Each structure stands twice: as structure tokens, then as C-alpha cells.
Coordinates of C-alpha atoms and ligand atoms in Angstrom, one line a residue:
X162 CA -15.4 15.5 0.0
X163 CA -18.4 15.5 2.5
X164 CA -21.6 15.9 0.6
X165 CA -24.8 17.6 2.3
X166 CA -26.1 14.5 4.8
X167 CA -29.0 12.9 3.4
X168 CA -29.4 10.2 4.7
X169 CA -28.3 6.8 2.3
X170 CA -31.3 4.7 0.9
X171 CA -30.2 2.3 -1.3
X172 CA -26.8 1.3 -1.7
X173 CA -25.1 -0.4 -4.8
X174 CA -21.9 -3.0 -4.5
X175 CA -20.1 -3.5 -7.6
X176 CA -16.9 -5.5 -9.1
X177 CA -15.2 -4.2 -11.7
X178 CA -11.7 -4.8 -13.8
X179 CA -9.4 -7.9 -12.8
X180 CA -11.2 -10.2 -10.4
X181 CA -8.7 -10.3 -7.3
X182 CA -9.5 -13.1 -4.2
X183 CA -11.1 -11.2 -1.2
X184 CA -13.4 -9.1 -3.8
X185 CA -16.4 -11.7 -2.0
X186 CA -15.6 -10.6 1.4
X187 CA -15.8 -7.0 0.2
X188 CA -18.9 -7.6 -1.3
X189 CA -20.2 -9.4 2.3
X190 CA -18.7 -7.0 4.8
X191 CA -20.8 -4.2 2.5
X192 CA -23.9 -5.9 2.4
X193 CA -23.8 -6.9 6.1
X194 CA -22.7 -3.3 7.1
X195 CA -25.0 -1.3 5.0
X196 CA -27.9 -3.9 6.3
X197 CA -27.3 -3.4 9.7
X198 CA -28.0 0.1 9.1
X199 CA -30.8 0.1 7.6
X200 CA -29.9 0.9 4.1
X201 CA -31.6 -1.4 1.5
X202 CA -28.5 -3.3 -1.3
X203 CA -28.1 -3.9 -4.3
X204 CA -25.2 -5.8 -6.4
X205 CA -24.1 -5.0 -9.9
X206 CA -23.5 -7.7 -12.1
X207 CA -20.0 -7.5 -14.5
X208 CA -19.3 -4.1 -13.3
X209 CA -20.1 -0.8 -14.9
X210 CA -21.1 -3.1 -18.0
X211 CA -23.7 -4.4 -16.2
X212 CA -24.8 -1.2 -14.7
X213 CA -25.3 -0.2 -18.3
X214 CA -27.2 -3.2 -19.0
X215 CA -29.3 -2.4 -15.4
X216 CA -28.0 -5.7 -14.6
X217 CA -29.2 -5.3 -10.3
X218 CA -29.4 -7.9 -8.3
X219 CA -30.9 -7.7 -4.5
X220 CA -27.8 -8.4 -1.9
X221 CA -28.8 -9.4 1.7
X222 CA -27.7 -12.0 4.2
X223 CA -28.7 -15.3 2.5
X224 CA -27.4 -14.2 -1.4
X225 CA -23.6 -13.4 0.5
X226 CA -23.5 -16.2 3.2
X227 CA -20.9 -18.7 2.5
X228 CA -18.9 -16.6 0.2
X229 CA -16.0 -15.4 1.8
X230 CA -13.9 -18.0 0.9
X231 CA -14.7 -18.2 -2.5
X232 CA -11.7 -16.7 -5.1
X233 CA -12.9 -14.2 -7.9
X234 CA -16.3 -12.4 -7.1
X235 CA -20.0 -13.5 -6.9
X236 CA -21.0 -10.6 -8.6
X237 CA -18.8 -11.2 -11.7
X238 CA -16.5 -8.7 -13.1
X239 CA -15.9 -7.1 -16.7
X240 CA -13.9 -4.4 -18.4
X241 CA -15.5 -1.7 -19.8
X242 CA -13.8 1.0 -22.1
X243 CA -16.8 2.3 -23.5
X244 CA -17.2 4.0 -20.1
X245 CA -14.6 6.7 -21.0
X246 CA -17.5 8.4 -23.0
X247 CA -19.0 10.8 -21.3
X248 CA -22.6 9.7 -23.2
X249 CA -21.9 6.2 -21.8
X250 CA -21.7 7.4 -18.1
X251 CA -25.1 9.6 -18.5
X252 CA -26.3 6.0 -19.5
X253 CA -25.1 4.7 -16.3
X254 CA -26.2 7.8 -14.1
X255 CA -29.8 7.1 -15.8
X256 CA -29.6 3.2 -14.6
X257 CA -28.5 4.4 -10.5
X258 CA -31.3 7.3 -10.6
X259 CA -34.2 4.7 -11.7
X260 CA -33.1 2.2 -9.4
X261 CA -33.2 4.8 -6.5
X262 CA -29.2 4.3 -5.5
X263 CA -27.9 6.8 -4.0
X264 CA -24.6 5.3 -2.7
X265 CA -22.1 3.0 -4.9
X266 CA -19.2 0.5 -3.6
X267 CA -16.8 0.8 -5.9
X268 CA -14.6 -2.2 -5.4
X269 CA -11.3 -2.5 -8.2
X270 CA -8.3 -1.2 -9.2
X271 CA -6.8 2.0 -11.3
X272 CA -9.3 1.7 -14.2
X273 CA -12.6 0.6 -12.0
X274 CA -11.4 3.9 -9.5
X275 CA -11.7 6.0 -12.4
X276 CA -14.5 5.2 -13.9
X277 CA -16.2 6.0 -10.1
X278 CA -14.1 9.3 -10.3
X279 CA -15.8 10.5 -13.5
X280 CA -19.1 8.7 -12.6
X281 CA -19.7 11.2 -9.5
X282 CA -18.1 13.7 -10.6
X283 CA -20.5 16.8 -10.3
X284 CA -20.2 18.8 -13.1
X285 CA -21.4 15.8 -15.3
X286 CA -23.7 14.6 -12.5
X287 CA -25.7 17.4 -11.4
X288 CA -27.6 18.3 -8.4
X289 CA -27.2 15.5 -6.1
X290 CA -25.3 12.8 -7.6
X291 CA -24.5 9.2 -6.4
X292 CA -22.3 9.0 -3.4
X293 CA -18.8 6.6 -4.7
X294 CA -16.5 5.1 -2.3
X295 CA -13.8 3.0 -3.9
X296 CA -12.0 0.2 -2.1
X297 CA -9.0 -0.9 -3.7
X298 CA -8.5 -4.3 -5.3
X299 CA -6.0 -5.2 -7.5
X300 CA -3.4 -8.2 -7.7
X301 CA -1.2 -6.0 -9.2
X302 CA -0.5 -3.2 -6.2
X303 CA -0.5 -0.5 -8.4
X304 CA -2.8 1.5 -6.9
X305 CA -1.1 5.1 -4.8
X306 CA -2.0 5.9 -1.1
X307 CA -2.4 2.3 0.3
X308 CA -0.4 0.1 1.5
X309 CA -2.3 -2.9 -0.1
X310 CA -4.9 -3.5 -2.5
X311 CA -7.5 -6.7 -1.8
X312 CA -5.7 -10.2 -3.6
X313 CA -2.1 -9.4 -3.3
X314 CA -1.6 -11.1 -0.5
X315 CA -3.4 -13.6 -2.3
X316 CA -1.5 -14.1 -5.8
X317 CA 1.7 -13.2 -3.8
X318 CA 1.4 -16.8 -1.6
X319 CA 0.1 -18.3 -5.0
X320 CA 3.4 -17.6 -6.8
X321 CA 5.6 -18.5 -3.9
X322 CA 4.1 -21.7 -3.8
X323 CA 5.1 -22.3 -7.3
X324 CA 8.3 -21.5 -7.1
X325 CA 9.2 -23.4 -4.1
X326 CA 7.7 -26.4 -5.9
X327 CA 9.8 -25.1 -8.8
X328 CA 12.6 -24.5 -6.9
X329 CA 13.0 -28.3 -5.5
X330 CA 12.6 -29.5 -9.5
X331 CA 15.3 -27.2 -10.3
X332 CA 17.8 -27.6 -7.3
X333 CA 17.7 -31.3 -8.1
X334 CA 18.7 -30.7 -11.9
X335 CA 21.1 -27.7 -11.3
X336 CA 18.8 -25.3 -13.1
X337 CA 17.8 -22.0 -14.0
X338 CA 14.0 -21.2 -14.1
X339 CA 12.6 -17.8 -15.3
X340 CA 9.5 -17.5 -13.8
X341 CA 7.0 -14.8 -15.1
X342 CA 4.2 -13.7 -12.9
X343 CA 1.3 -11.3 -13.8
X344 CA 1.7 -7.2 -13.5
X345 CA 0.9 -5.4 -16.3
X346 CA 2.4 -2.1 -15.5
X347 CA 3.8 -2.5 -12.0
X348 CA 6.2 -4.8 -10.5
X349 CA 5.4 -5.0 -6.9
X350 CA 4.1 -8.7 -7.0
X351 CA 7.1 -9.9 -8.8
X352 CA 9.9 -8.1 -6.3
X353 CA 7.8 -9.2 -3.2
X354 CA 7.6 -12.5 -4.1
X355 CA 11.2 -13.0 -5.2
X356 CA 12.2 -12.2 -1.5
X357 CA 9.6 -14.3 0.1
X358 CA 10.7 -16.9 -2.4
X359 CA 13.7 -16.5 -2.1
X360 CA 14.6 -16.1 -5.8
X361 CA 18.4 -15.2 -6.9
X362 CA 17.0 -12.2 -8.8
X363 CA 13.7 -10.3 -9.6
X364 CA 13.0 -8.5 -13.1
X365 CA 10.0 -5.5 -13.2
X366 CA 9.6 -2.4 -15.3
X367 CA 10.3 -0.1 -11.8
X368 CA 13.8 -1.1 -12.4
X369 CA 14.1 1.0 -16.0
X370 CA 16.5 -1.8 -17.4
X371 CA 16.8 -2.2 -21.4
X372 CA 16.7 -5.0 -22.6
X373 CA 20.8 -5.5 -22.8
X374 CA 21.0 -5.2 -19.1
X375 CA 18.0 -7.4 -18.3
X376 CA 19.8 -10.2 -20.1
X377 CA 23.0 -9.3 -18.2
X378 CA 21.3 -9.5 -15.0
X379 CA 20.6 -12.7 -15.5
X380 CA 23.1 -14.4 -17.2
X381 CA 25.9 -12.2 -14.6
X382 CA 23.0 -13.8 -11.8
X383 CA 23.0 -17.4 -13.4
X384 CA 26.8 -17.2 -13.5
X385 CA 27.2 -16.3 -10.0
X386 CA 25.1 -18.9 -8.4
X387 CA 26.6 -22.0 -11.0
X388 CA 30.1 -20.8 -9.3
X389 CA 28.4 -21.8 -5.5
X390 CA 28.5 -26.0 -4.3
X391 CA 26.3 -27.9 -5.6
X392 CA 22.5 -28.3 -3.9
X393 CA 22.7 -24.3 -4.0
X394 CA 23.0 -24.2 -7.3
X395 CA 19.0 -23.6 -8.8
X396 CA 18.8 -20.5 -10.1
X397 CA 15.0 -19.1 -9.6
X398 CA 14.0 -15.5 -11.5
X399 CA 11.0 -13.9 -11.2
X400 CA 10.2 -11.7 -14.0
X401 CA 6.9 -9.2 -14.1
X402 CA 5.1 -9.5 -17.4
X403 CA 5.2 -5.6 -17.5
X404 CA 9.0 -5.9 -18.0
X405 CA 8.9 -5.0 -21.9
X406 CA 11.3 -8.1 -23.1
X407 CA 9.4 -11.2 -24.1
X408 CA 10.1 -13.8 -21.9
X409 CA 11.1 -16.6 -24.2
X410 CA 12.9 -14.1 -26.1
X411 CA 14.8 -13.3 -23.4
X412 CA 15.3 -16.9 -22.1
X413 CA 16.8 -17.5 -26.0
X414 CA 19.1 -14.3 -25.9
X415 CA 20.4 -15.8 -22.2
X416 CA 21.2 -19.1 -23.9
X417 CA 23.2 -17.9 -26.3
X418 CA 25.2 -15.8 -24.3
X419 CA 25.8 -18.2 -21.6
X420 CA 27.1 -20.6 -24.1
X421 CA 29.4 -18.0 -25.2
X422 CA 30.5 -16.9 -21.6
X423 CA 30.9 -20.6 -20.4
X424 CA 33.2 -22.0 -23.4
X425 CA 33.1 -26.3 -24.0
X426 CA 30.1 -26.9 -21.6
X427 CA 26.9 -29.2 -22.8
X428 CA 24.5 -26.6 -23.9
X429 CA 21.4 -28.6 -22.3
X430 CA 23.2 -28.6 -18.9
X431 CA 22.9 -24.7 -18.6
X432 CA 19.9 -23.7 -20.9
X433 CA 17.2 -22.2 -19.2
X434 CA 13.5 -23.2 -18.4
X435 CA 10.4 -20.9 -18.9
X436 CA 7.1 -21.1 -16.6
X437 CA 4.6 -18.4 -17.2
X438 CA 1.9 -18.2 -14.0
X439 CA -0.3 -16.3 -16.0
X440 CA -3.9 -16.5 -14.4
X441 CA -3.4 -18.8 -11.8
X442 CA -2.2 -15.9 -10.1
X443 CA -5.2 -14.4 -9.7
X444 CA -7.4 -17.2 -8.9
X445 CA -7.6 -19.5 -6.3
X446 CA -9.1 -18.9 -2.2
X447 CA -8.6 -15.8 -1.1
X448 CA -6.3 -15.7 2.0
X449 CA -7.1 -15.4 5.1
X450 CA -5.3 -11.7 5.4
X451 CA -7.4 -11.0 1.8
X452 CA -10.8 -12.0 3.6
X453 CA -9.5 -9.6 6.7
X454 CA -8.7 -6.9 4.4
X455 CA -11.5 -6.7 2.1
X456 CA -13.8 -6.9 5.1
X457 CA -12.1 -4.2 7.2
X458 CA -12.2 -1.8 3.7
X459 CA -15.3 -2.7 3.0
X460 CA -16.4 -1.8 6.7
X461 CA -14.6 1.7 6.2
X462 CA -16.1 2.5 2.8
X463 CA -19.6 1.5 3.9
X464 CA -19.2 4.0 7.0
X465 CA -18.2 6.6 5.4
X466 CA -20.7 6.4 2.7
X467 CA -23.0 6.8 6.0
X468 CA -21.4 9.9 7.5
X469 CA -21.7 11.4 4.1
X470 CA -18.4 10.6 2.1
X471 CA -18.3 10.9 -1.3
X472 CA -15.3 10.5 -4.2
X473 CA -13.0 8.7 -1.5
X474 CA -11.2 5.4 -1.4
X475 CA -10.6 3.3 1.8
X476 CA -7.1 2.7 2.4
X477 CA -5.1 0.3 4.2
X478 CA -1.9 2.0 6.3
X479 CA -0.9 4.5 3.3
X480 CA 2.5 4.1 3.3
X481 CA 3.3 7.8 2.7
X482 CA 2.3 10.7 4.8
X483 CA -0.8 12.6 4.2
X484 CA -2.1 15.8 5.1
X485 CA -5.6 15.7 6.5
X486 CA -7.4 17.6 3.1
X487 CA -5.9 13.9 1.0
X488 CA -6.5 11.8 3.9
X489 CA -8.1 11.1 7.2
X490 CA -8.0 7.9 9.5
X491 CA -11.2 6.5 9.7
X492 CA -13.0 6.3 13.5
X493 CA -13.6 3.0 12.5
X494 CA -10.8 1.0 12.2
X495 CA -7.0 2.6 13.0
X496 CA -5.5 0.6 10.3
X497 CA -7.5 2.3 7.5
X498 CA -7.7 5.8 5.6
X499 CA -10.4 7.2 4.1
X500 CA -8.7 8.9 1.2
X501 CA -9.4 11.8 -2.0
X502 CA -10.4 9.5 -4.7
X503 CA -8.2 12.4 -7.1
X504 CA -5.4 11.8 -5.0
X505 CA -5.5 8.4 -5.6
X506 CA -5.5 8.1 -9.2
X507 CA -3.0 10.7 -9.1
X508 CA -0.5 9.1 -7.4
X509 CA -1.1 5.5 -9.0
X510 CA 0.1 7.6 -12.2
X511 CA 3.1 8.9 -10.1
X512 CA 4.0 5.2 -9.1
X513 CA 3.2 3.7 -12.3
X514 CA 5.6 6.4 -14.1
X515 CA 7.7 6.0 -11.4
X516 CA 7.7 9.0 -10.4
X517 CA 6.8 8.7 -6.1
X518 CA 9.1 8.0 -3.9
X519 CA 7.8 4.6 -3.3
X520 CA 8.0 3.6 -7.0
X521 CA 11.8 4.5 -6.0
X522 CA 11.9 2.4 -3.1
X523 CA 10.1 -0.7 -4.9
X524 CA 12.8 -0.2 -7.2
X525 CA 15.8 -1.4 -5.1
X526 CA 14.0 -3.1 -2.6
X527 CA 14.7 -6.2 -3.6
X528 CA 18.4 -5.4 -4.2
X529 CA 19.2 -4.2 -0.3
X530 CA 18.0 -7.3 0.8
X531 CA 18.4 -9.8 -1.7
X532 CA 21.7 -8.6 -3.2
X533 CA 24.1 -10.0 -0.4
X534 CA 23.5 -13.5 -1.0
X535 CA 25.0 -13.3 -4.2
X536 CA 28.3 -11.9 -3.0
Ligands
F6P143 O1 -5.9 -7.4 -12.8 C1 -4.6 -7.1 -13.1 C2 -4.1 -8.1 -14.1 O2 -4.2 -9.4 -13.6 C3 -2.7 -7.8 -14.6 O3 -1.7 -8.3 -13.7 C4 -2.7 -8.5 -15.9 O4 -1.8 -7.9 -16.8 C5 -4.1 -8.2 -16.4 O5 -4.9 -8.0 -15.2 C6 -4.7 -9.3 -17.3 O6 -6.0 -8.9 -17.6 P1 -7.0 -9.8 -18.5 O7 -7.4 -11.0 -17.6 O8 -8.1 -8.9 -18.7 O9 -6.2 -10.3 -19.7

């Protein structure tokens, strides 16, 4: 959607859901752009509950210098249910129209993107409401029409680096490590880093296994790699936390059956080990393709908040096709989309439901390229 040009005054730059590293350079790249042009900015501390609590701080060169390497986000960040109601969001509305902003950054994932949706949505704004250009960040890659959200790159080198440390602690004691990374309701960041891990097998919801065949996966995986010569005989699993099995359940119902399917061995030579990531996946610096990323979608948000854009999301190389009334490349940068905010949320609820054609491809991706080294 193109609203009517008026021109942009003030803009606002907010944070909101899970922090993810390269939210700061986002923050930056929007300040620095929207400056350049003139536009006066302002941040929004803890997201849309700080725009409720009018929570606005001034944004300009000095308060953004120095913090593009810095992992969460300057701003701060918060989650905010309340903002279903549609009473809350006339709260909110109140907040932008006395503080004169007439264009909002939106910078999160699923939950932060729909909260902008309904924010600017014009039959609960009115005549002229704010302007809202998402830009997506969210460890998880769960959100549809681009390729990559700001800090997976991120958490994605964070949990390979703990699993190669993991893996050289488990090669030397013949081991089998289940390691669970974050990813509530997607799997992407545990299938992508099993491969660049190289981990013997990788466990997410995408995959629709009960709870049966998630067991046998890895006990049929753990058996499988025991039977190879010794120094290759580590077992490393990465396991989303979205996959509905518990993991130390599941590490006690893989015990028990290997002792059963390995007759007469020591059970403390083949019982498995538990390491749960948690946050430290989403900490940490941002990498330097996060910094890149956030900059370059900031850049494209900022811009098309100029030219008039409203209810979009920049996108980086969608990875499906789109016709030009979803999507449009933007002038300023050939990587990057500037895409229908609807279509968006829509399709995160296609992928998350596995319904898209990518949440297909996610699915086995790891087994056509993983799968052969177990044969
Ligand atoms: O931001 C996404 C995410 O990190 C998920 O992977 C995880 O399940 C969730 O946030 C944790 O959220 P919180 O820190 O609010 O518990």
C-alpha cells in the first residue's frame, strides 16, 4: 500500500518481541537514513509497552554511534499481549498522534509484525494514520516472504560453536550429546545448524514426528554411528525446543531403549548427555552478516517509508516467487523486497502450520544432505 505522499516529519524506531543481534544496526541504519533526510527520530523504549507508557527517546547520530556491534538492542525490547485489544492500540495511536509521528520502524518478528498490522490498520486508525514499515528480526526464521530475519545468522554461528566445542568432548568419550537450541514454533535454526555442524541428526516440529519415532530416530541414529571406527564415533543431535517431547524425557526414553537394543553393554558407556543452549542463543555480538542485514533492511524500510509506503515489510531475497501486488524489489538495494505486511503474517502462519512449500522443503532439507553419511 502507497499512502497519499505527505511528506514524513517525525519518524519512530522501535524493538519489540525477542531481542535478536543486529536489532542495533537496524536501529542505526534508521536513524542515520531518516536523518539524512531531513526527517526528525525518535526511539521507543521496550516496544509497544513503552509506546503505551510514551516511553520516546530522541535518536540522532551521537545516541546510535558505537552500537552496531553491540548484541540485543539499545532501545530495549518487551512483549506485550495487552496490545491485542483494540482499546490498548487507540492508547498507543493517542501516544504517536501527540508526539507528532507519523512514520514507525517496526523492527521484530511474527508477533511485533502484527501488532504494526493492526496498529495502522485504517479502519481502527482513521483519516491519516501512522505510516508502519516492519523489518524482520527473529532468531527463530519463522517469519514468510524472506529469506532471513536479522540474528539468525547470529544464533546460528552461536550454536555451531557449541557444538563443535561439544563435539571434541564427546568424540574423545565416545558419546552421544542431545543438544537443544531455541525455536519455539519453527525449526529452521536447529536443521541449519545441524548441517553447518555437522550433527548426525536434527530434530524440529517441521518434521511431524510423534514422539515414538523421534526416539527411534535417535536411538536407530546413535546405533548407526557406535557401528562406525572409533574417533567417528560422537554422536551430536540437535533438537528445536518446539519439538513437543521434553528433552530429558526423551534423553531417559533413549536410555532405556538402547540398553534394551544393545544387550550386556555398561549402561554409562552408552547413556546420553543433555545441553540445553537456551538464551545464549540469542545473545552475544551480532555478526558481521547480522550488522549488514539489519543495516541494508533498515535502509529499505526507511526509503520506502519516504516514497510513501505503508503496512509493508522489507525483505531479504524472498525465497518464493511473488507477484508485484505482494511484492516489489526495492530501487534501493537488489537484494531486498519491499513486501504486503498481510502477506507476511499470512504466510508465517502457512510456514509455521506447515503448510508452504518451504515449510516442506525445511522439512527434509537436512535429510538430502545429511542422510548419506549415515549409510
Ligand atoms: O525470539 C524467539 C525466541 O527466542 C524463541 O526461540 C524462544 O522460544 C522464545 O523467544 C523465548 O522467549 P522468552 O525469552 O520471552 O522466554
Amino acid at each position: 500500500m502507497v499512502a497519499a505522499m505527505t511528506k514524513l516529519t517525525r519518524l519512530g524506531v522501535l524493538t519489540s518481541g525477542g531481542d535478536a543481534p543486529g536489532m542495533n544496526a537496524a536501529i542505526r541504519a534508521a536513524t542515520l537514513v531518516a536523518r539524512a533526510a531531513g526527517v526528525d527520530v525518535v526511539g521507543v523504549e521496550r516496544g509497544y509497552r513503552g509506546l503505551l507508557e510514551d516511553a520516546i527517546v530522541p535518536l540522532g547520530a551521537a545516541e546510535v554511534g558505537g552500537i552496531l556491534r553491540e548484541g540485543g538492542t539499545m532501545l530495549g525490547s518487551a512483549r506485550c499481549k495487552e496490545f491485542h485489544e483494540r482499546a490498548v492500540r487507540d492508547r498507543a495511536r493517542a501516544v504517536l498522534r501527540i508526539r507528532g509521528i507519523d512514520g514507525l520502524v517496526v523492527i521484530g518478528g511474527n508477533g511485533s509484525l502484527t501488532g504494526a498490522q493492526l496498529l495502522a490498520d485504517p479502519d481502527e486508525a482513521g483519516a491519516d494514520p501512522v505510516r508502519i514499515v516492519g523489518v524482520p528480526a527473529s532468531i527463530d526464521n519463522d517469519l514468510g516472504l524472506t529469506g532471513l530475519s536479522i540474528g539468525v545468522d547470529t544464533a546460528m554461528n552461536t550454536i555451531v560453536e557449541a557444538c563443535d566445542k561439544i563435539a571434541d568432548t564427546a568424540t574423545a568419550h565416545d558419546r552421544t550429546f542431545i543438544i537443544e537450541v531455541m525455536g519455539r514454533d519453527c525449526g529452521y535454526l536447529a536443521m541449519t545448524s545441524a548441517i553447518a555442524a555437522g550433527a548426525d541428526l536434527a530434530l524440529f516440529p517441521e518434521a511431524g514426528r510423534d514422539d515414538a519415532s523421534v526416539v527411534d530416530a535417535v536411538v536407530d541414529t546413535v546405533l548407526a554411528v557406535r557401528a562406525r571406527p572409533r574417533k567417528s564415533r560422537r554422536v551430536i543431535i540437535i533438537k528445536a525446543e518446539g519439538v513437543a517431547l521434553p528433552v530429558e524425557r526423551l534423553k531417559a526414553m533413549v536410555d532405556a531403549r538402547l540398553v534394551e537394543r544393545v544387550p550386556g553393554t555398561d549402561p554409562s558407556t552408552i547413556e546420553t548427555r543433555v545441553t540445553v543452549l537456551g538464551h545464549v542463543v540469542r545473545g552475544g555480538r551480532p555478526s558481521a552478516f547480522d550488522r549488514l542485514l539489519g543495516s541494508r533492511l533498515a535502509n529499505v524500510a526507511v526509503r520506502g517509508l519516504l516514497a510513501g509506503a505503508t503496512h509493508k515489510m522489507a525483505a531479504w531475497m524472498p525465497p518464493v516467487d511473488l507477484p508485484e501486488e505482494i511484492g516489489t524489489r526495492s530501487p534501493a538495494d537488489p537484494y531486498c523486497w519491499l513486501v504486503d505486511l498481510g502477506a507476511v503474517l499470512a504466510e508465517t502462519e502457512n510456514l509455521l502450520r506447515g503448510r508452504s512449500p518451504l515449510a516442506r522443503w525445511r522439512a527434509g532439507a537436512f535429510d538430502d544432505i545429511e542422510d548419506a553419511l549415515l549409510l
